[in-house]
C-alpha positions as a Markdown table, in Angstrom:
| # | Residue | x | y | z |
|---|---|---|---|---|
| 1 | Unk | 0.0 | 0.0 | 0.0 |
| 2 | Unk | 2.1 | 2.5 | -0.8 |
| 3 | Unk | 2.0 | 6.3 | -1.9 |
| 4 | Unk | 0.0 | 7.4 | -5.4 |
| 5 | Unk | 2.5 | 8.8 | -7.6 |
| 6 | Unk | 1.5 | 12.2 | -9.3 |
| 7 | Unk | 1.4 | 10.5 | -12.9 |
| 8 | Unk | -1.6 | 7.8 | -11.7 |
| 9 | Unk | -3.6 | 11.2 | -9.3 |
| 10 | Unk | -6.7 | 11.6 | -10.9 |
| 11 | Unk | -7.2 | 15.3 | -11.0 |
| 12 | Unk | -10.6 | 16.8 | -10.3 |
| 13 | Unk | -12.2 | 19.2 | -13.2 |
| 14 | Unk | -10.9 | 22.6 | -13.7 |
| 15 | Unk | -13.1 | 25.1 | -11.6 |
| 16 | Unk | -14.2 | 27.7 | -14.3 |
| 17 | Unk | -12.9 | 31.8 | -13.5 |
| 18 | Unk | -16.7 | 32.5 | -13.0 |
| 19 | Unk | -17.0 | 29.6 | -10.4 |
| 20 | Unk | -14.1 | 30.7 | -9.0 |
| 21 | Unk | -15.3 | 34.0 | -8.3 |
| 22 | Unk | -18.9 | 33.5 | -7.8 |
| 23 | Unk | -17.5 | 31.3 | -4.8 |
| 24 | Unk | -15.3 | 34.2 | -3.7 |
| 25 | Unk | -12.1 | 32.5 | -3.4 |
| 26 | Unk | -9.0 | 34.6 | -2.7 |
| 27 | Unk | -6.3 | 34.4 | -5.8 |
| 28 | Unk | -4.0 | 32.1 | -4.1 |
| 29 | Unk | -6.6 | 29.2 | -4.0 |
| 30 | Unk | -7.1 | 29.4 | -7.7 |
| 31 | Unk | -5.4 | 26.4 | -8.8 |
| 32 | Unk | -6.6 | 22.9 | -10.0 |
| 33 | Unk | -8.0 | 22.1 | -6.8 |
| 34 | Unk | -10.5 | 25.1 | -6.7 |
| 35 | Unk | -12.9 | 23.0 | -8.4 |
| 36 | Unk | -12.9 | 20.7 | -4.4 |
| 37 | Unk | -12.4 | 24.0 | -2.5 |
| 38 | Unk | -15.8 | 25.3 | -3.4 |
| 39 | Unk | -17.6 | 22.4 | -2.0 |
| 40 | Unk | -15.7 | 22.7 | 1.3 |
| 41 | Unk | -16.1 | 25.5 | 1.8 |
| 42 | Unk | -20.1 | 25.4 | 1.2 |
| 43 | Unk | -19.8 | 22.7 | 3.7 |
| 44 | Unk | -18.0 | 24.5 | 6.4 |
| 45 | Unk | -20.2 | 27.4 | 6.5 |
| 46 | Unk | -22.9 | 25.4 | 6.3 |
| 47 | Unk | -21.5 | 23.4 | 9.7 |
| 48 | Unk | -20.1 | 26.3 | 11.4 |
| 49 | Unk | -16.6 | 25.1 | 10.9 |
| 50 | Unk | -17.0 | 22.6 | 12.9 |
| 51 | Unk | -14.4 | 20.1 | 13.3 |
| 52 | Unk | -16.1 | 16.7 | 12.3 |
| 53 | Unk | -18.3 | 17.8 | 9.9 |
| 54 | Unk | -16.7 | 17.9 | 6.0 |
| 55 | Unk | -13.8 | 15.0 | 6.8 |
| 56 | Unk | -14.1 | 13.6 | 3.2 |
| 57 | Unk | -14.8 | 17.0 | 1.4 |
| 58 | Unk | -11.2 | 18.3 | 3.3 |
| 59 | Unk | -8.9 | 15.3 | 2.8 |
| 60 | Unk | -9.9 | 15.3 | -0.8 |
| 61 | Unk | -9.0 | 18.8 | -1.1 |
| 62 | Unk | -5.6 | 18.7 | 1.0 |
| 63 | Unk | -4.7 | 15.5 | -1.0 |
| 64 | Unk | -5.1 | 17.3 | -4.1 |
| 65 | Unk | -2.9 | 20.6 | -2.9 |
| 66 | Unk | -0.6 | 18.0 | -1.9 |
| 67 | Unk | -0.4 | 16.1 | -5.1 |
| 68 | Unk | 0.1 | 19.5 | -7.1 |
| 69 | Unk | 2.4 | 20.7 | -4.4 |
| 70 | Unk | 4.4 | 17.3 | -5.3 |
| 71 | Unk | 3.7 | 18.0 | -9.5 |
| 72 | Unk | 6.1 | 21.5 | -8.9 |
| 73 | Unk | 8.8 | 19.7 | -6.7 |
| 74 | Unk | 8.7 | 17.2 | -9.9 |
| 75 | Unk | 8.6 | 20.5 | -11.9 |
| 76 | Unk | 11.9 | 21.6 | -10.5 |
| 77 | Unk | 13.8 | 18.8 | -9.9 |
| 78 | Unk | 13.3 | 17.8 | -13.5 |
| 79 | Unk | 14.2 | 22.0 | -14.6 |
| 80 | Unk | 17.2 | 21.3 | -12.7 |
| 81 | Unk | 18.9 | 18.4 | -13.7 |
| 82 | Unk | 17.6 | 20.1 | -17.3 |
| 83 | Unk | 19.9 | 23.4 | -16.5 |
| 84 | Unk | 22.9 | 20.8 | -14.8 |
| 85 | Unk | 22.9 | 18.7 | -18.5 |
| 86 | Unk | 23.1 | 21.7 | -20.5 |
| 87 | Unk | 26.1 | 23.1 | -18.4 |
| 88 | Unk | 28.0 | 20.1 | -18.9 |
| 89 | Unk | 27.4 | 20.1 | -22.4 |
| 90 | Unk | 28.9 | 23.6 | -22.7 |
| 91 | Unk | 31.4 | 22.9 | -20.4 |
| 92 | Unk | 32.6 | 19.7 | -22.5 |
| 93 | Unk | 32.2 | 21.9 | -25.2 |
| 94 | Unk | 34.7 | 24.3 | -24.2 |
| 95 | Unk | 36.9 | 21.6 | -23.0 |
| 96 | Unk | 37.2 | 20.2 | -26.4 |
| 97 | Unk | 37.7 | 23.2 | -28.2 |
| 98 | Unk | 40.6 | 24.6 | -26.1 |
């Protein structure tokens, strides 16, 4: 039982700009998971915030934010080794031509 990779994460439907701000959500949540934000939220003012009340609706969302917080590590690691490849290129490049 291990961990799901980001490749095999199904991602949930793009949340539409008009959803977006029809639910009032502030810029920084506007991202792929908006579209399981806007349910939560419904659901916590609907139950006062209370603790035990939208358990599913918020590990689906914070699974999602971490899943796309994973997709940007991915992101840069692979930008990285990217940058390191073309550096030795040039460098054996330079190498040989001296």
């Amino acid at each position: 039982m291990g961990h799901e990779s980001v490749e095999d994460y199904q991602w949930p439907p793009v949340a539409s700009a008009q959803e977006m701000k029809d639910a009032k959500l502030p810029l920084p949540y506007r991202d792929r998971c908006a579209s399981l934000l806007i349910p939560l939220n419904k659901c916590r003012h609907e139950f006062y915030y209370l603790p035990w009340k939208c358990i599913d609706e918020r590990h689906t969302y914070e699974k999602c934010e971490y899943m796309e917080f994973q997709a940007r590590v991915n992101a840069l690691k692979k930008q990285k080794a990217a940058a390191a490849r073309a550096a030795a290129e040039v460098e054996a490049a330079a190498a040989l031509s001296s």
